[in-house]
PDB file of C-alpha atoms in Angstrom:
ATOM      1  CA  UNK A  18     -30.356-104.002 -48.402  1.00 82.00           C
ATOM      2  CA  UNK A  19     -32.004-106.501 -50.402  1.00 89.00           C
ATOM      3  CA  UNK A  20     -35.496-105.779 -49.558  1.00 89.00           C
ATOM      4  CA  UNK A  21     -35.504-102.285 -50.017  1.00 92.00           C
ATOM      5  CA  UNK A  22     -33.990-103.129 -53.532  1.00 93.00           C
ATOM      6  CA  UNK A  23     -36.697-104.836 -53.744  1.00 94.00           C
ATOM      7  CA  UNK A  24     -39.118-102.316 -53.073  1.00 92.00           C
ATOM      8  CA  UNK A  25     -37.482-100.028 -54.976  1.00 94.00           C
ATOM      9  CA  UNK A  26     -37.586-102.030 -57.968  1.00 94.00           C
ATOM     10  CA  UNK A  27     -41.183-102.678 -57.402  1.00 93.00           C
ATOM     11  CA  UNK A  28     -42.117 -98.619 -57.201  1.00 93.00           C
ATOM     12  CA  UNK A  29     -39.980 -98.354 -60.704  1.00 94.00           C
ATOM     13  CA  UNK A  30     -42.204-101.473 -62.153  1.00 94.00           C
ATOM     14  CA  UNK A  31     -45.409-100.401 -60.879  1.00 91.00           C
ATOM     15  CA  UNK A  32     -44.928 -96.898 -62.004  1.00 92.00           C
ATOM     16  CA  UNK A  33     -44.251 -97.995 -65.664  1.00 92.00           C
ATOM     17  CA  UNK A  34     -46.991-100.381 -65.772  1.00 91.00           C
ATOM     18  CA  UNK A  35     -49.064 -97.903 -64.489  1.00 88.00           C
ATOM     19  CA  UNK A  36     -47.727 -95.515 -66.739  1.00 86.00           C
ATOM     20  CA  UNK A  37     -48.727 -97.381 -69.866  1.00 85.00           C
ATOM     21  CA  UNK A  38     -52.528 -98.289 -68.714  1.00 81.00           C
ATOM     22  CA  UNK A  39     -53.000 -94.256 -68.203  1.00 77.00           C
ATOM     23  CA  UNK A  40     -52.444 -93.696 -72.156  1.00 73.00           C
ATOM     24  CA  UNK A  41     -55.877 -96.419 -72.472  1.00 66.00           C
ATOM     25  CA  UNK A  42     -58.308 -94.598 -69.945  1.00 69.00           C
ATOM     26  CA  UNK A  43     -60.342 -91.806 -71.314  1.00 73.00           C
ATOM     27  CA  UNK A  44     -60.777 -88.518 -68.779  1.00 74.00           C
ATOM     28  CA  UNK A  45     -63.570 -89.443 -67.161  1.00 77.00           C
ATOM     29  CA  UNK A  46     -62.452 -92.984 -65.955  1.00 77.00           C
ATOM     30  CA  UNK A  47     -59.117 -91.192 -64.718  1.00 74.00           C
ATOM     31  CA  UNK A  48     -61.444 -88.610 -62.158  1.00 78.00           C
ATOM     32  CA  UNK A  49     -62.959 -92.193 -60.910  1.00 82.00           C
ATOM     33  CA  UNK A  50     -59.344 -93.023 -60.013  1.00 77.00           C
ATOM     34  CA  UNK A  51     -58.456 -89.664 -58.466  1.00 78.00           C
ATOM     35  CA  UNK A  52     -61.585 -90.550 -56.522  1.00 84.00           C
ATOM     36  CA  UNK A  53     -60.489 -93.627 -55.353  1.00 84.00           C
ATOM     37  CA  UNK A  54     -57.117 -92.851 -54.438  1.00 80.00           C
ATOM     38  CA  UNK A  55     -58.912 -89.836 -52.399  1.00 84.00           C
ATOM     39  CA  UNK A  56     -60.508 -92.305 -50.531  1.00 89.00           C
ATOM     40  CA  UNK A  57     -58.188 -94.716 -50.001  1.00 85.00           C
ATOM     41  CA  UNK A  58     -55.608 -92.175 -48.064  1.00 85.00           C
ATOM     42  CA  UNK A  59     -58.450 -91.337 -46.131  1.00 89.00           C
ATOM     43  CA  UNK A  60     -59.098 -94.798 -45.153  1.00 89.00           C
ATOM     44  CA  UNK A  61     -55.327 -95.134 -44.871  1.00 86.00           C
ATOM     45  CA  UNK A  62     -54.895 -92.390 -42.863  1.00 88.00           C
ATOM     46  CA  UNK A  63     -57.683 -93.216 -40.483  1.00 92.00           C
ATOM     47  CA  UNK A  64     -56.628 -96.716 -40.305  1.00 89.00           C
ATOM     48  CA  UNK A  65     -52.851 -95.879 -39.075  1.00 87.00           C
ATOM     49  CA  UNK A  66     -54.092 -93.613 -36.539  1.00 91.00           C
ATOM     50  CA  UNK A  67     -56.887 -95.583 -34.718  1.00 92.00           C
ATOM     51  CA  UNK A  68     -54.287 -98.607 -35.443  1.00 90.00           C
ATOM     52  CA  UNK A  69     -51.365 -96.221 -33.272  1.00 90.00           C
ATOM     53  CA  UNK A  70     -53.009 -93.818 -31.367  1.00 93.00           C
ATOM     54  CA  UNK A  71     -54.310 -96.700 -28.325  1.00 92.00           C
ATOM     55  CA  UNK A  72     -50.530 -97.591 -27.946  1.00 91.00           C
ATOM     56  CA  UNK A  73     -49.318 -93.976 -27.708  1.00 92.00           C
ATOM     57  CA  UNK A  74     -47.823 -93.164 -24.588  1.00 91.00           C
ATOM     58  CA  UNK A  75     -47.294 -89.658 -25.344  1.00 92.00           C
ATOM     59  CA  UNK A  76     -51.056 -88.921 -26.477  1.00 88.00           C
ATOM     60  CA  UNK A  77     -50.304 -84.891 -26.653  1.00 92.00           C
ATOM     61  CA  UNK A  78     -46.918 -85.266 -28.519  1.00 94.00           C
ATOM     62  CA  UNK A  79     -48.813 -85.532 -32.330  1.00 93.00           C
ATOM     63  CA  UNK A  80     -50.251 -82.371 -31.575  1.00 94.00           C
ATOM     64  CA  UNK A  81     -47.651 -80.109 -30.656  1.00 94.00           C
ATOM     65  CA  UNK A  82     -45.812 -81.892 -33.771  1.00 93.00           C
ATOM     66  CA  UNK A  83     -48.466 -80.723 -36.278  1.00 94.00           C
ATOM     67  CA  UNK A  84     -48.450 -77.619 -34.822  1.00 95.00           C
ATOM     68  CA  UNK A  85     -44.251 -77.026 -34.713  1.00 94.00           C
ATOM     69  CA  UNK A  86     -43.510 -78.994 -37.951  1.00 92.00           C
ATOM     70  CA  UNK A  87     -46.588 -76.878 -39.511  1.00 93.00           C
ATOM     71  CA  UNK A  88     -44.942 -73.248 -38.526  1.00 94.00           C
ATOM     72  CA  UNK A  89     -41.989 -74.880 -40.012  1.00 93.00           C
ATOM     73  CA  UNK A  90     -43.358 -75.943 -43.313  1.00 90.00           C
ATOM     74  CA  UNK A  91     -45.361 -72.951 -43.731  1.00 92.00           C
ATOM     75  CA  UNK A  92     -42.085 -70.959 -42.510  1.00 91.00           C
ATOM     76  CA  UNK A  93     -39.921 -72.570 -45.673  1.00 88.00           C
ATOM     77  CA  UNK A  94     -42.906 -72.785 -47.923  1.00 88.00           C
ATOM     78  CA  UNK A  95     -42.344 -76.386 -49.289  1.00 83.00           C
ATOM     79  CA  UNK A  96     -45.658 -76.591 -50.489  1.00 81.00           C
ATOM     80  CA  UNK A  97     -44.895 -73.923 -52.909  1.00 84.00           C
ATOM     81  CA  UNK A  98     -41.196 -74.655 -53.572  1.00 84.00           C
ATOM     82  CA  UNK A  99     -42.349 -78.332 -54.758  1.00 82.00           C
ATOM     83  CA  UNK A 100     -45.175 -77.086 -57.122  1.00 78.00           C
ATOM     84  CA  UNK A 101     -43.003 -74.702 -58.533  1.00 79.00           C
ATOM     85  CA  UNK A 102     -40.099 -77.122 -59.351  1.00 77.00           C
ATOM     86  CA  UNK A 103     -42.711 -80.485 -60.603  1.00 75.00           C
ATOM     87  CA  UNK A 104     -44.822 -77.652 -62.342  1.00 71.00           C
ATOM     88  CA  UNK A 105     -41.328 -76.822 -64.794  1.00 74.00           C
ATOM     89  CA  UNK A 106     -41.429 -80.541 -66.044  1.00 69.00           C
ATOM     90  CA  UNK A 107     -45.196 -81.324 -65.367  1.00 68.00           C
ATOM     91  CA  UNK A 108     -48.309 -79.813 -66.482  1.00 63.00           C
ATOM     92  CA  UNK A 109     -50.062 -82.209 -65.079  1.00 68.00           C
ATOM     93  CA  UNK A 110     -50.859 -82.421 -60.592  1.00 76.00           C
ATOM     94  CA  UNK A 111     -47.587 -84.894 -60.183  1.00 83.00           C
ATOM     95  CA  UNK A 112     -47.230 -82.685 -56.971  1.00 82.00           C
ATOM     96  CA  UNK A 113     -49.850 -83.763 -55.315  1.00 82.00           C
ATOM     97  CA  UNK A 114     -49.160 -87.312 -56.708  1.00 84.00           C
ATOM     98  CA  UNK A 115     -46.163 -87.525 -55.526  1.00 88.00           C
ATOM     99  CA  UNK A 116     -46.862 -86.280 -51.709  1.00 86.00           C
ATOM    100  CA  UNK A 117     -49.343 -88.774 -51.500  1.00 86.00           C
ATOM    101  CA  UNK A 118     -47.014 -91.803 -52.602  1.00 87.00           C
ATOM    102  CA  UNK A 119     -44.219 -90.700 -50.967  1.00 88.00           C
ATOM    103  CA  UNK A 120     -46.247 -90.230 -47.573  1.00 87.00           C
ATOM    104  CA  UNK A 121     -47.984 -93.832 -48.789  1.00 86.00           C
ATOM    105  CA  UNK A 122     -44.180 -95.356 -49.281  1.00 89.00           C
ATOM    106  CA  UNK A 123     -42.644 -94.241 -46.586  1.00 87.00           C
ATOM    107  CA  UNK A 124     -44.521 -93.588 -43.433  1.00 81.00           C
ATOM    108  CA  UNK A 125     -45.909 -96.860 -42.183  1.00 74.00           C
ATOM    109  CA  UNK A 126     -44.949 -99.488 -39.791  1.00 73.00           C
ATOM    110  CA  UNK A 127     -43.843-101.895 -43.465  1.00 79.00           C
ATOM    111  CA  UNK A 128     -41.324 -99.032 -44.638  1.00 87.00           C
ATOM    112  CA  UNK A 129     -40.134 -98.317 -40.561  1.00 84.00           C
ATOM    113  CA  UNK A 130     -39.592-101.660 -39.222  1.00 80.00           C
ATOM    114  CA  UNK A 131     -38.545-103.242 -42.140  1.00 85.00           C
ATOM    115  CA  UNK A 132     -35.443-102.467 -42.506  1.00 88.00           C
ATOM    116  CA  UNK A 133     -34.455-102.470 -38.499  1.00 84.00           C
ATOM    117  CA  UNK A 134     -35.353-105.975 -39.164  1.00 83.00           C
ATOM    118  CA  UNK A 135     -33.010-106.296 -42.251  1.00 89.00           C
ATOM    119  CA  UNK A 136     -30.392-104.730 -40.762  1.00 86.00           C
ATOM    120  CA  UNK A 137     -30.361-106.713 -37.799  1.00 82.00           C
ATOM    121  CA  UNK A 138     -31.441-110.331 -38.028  1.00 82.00           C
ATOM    122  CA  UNK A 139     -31.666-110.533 -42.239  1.00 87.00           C
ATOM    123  CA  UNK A 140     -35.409-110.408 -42.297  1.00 84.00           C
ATOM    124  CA  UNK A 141     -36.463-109.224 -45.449  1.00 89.00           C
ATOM    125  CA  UNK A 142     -40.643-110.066 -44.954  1.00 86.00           C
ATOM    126  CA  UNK A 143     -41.375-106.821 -43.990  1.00 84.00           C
ATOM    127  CA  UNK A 144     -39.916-105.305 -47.119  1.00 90.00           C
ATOM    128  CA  UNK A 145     -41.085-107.837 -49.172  1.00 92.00           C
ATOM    129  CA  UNK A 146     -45.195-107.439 -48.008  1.00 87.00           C
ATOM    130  CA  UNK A 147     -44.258-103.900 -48.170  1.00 88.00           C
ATOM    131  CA  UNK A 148     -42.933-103.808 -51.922  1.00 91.00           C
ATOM    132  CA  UNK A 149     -46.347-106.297 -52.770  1.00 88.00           C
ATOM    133  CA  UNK A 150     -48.383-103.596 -51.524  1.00 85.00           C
ATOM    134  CA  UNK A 151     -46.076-100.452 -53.032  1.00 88.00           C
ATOM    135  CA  UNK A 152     -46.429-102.310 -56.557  1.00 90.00           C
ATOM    136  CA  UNK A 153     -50.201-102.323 -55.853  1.00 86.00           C
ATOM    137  CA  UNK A 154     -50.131 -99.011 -54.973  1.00 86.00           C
ATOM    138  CA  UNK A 155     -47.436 -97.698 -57.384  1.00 89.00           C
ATOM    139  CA  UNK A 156     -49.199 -98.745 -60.572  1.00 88.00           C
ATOM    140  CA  UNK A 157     -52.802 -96.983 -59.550  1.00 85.00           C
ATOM    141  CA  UNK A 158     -51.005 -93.548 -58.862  1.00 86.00           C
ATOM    142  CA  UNK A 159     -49.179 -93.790 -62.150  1.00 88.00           C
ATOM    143  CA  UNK A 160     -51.896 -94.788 -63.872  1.00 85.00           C
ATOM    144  CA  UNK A 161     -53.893 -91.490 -61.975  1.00 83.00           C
ATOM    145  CA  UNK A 162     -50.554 -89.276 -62.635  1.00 85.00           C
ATOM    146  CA  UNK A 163     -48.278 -90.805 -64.877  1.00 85.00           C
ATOM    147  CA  UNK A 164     -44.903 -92.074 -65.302  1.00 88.00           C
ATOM    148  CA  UNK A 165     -43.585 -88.933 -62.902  1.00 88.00           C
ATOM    149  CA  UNK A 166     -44.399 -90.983 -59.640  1.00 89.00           C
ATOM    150  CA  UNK A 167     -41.248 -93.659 -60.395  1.00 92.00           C
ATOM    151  CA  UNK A 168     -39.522 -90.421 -58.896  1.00 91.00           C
ATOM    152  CA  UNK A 169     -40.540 -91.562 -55.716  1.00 91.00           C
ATOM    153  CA  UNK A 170     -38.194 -94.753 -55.528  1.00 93.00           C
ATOM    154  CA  UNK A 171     -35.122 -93.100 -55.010  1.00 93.00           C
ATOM    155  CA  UNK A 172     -36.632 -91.324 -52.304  1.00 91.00           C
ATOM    156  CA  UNK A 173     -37.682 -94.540 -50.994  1.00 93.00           C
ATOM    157  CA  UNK A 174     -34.366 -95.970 -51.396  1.00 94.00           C
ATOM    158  CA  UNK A 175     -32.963 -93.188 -49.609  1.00 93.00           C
ATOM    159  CA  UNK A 176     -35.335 -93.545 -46.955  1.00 91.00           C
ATOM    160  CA  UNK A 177     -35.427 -97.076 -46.236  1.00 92.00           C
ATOM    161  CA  UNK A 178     -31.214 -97.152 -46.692  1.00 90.00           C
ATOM    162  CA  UNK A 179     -30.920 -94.317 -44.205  1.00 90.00           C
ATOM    163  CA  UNK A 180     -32.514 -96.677 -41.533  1.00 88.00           C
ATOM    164  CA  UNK A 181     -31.167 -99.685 -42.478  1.00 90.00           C
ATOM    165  CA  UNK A 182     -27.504 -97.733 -42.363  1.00 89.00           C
ATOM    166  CA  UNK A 183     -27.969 -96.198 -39.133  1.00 85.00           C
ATOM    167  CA  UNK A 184     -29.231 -99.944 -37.573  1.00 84.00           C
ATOM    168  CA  UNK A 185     -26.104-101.284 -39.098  1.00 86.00           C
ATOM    169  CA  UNK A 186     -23.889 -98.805 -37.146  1.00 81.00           C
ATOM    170  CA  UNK A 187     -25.815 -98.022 -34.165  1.00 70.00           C
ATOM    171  CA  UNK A 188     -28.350-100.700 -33.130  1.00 67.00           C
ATOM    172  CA  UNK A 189     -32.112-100.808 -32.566  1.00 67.00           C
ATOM    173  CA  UNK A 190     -32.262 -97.312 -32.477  1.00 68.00           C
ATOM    174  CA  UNK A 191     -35.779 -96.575 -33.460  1.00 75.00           C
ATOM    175  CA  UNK A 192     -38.319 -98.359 -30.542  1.00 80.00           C
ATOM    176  CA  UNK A 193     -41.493 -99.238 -30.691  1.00 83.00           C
ATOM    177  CA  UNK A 194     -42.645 -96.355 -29.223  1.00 88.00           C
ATOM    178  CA  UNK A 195     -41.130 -94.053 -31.780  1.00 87.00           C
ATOM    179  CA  UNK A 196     -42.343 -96.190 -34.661  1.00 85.00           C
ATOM    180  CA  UNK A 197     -46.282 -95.247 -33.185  1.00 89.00           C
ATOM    181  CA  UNK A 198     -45.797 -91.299 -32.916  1.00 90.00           C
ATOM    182  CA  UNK A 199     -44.268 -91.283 -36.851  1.00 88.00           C
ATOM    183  CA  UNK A 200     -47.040 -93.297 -37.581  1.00 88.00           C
ATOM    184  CA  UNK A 201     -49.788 -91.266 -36.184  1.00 91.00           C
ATOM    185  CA  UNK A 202     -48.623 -88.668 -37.302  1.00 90.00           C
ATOM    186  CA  UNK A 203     -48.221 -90.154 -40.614  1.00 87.00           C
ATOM    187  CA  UNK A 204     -51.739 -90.824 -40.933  1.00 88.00           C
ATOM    188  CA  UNK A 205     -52.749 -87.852 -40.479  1.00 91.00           C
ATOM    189  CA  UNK A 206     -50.176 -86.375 -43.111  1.00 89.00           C
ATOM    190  CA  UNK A 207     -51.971 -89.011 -45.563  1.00 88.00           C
ATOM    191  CA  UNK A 208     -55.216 -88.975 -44.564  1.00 91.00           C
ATOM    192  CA  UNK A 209     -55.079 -84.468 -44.982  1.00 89.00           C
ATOM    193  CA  UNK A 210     -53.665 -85.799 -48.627  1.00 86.00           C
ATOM    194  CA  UNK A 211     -56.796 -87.412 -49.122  1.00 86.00           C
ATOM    195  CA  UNK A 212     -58.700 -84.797 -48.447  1.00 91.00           C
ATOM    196  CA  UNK A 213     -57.147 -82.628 -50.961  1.00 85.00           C
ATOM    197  CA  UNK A 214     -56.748 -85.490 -53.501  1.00 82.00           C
ATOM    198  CA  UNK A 215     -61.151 -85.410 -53.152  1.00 86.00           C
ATOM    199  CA  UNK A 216     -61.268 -81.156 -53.242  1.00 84.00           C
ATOM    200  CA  UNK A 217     -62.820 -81.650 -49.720  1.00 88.00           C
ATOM    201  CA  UNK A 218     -60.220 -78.742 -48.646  1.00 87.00           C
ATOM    202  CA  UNK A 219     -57.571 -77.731 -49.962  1.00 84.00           C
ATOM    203  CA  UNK A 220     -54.444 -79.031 -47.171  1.00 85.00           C
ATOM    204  CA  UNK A 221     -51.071 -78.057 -48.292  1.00 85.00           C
ATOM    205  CA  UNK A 222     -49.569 -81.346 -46.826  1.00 85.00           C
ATOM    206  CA  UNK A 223     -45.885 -81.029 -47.647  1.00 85.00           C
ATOM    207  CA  UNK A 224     -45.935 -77.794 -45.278  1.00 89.00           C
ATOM    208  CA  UNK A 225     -47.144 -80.223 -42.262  1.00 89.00           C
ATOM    209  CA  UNK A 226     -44.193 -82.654 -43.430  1.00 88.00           C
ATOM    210  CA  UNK A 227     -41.778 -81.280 -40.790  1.00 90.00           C
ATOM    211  CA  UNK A 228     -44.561 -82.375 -37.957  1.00 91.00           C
ATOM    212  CA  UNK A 229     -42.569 -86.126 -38.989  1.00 88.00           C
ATOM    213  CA  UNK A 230     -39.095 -84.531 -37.747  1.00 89.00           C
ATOM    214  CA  UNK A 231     -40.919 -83.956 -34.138  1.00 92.00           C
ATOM    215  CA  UNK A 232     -41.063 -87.127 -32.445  1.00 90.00           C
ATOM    216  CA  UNK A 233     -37.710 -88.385 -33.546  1.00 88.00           C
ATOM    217  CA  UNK A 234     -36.164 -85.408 -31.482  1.00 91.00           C
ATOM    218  CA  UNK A 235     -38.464 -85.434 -28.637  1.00 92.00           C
ATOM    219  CA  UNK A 236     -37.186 -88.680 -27.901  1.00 89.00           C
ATOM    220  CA  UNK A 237     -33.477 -87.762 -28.221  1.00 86.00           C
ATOM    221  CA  UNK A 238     -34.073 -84.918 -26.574  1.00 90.00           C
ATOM    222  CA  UNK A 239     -36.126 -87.427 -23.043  1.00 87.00           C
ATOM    223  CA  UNK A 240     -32.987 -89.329 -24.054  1.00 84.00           C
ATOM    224  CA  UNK A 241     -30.257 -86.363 -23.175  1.00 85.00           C
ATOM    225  CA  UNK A 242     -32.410 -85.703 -20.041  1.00 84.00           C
ATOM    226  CA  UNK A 243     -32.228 -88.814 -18.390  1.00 79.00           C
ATOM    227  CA  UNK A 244     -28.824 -89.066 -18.943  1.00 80.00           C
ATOM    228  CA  UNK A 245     -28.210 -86.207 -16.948  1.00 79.00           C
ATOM    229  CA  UNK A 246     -30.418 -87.590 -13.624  1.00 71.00           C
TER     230      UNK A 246
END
């Protein structure tokens, strides 16, 4: 668990540092930061699937999950439900900060694989590149939406402890295979935050966050089958 302490405690320092430079930058310096984290989900996004989307052997399977997991989200209305409950404590778009670091934290191949490899042969470097780039990544966002965004390292925690539990108890379960769908997926999820982030169009991305719950039971689901022939 060491490396996703790790990463953790870089989210928590990059959000304070961050925090701190936002008091400095006068209004219109903050827009060219909302700008450039705009664009750098899209590149992101775009990155992760044209990275992915070659090794897919299942090259329909993202689309039925945007569709499902967006009848879902739109179904429960967690766009909605989030804004509401940031908007009591913020005034501020931490919402839409916060969907774009968590989707930035936690869905790529770093945050996946990382700690399968902890978990199973001790290998923190995936965590440990991962927790470089979260710092990096961590202290632009707060300095774009302020301290709020260190909310998103216990999520992370959660997240990355989740896997590295369920490796611990039941093996390699998450392939390689699995790993690309969440990813492409993923990319789209960020690269849609992007777009939002830049007023292109307005994407309520937390309702398309169920679309990540889709592959994971697809493949338990092929899994059940060929048990049974």
């Amino acid at each position: 668990m060491i490396g996703t302490i790790a990463n953790t405690i870089a989210i928590l320092v990059g959000s304070i540092t961050g925090s701190f430079l936002k008091k400095g930058i006068k209004p219109r310096y903050q827009n060219a930061l909302y700008n450039a984290m705009g664009l750098a989900a899209v590149a992101l996004g775009i990155n992760a699937v044209a990275t992915h989307m070659p090794k897919s052997q299942y090259p329909v399977l993202f689309i039925g999950s945007l569709a499902l997991g967006s009848l879902l989200g739109t179904k429960l209305n967690l766009e909605r439900r989030f804004q509401g409950l940031i908007n009591r404590y913020s005034k501020s778009n931490l919402a839409q900060g916060l969907t774009t670091g968590l989707l930035l934290y936690c869905i790529g191949t770093l945050s996946i694989v990382g700690p399968v490899m902890s978990a199973l042969y001790g290998d923190h470097t995936y965590l440990y590149t991962n927790a470089t780039l979260d710092l990096v990544t961590s202290t632009v966002l707060a300095g774009t939406y302020g301290i709020g965004m260190a909310l998103a390292a216990p999520v992370l925690f959660l997240w990355q402890g989740s896997i590295y539990l369920l490796t611990c108890l039941a093996g390699p379960v998450i392939s390689d295979a699995l790993v690309t769908e969440i990813s492409i997926v993923g990319g789209i999820l960020i690269f849609c935050s992007g777009i939002s982030i830049l007023k292109i169009k307005e994407i309520k991305t937390l309702d398309l966050l169920p679309s990540l719950l889709v592959p994971p039971l697809f493949f338990v689901l092929k899994k059940v089958v060929e048990c049974f022939l």
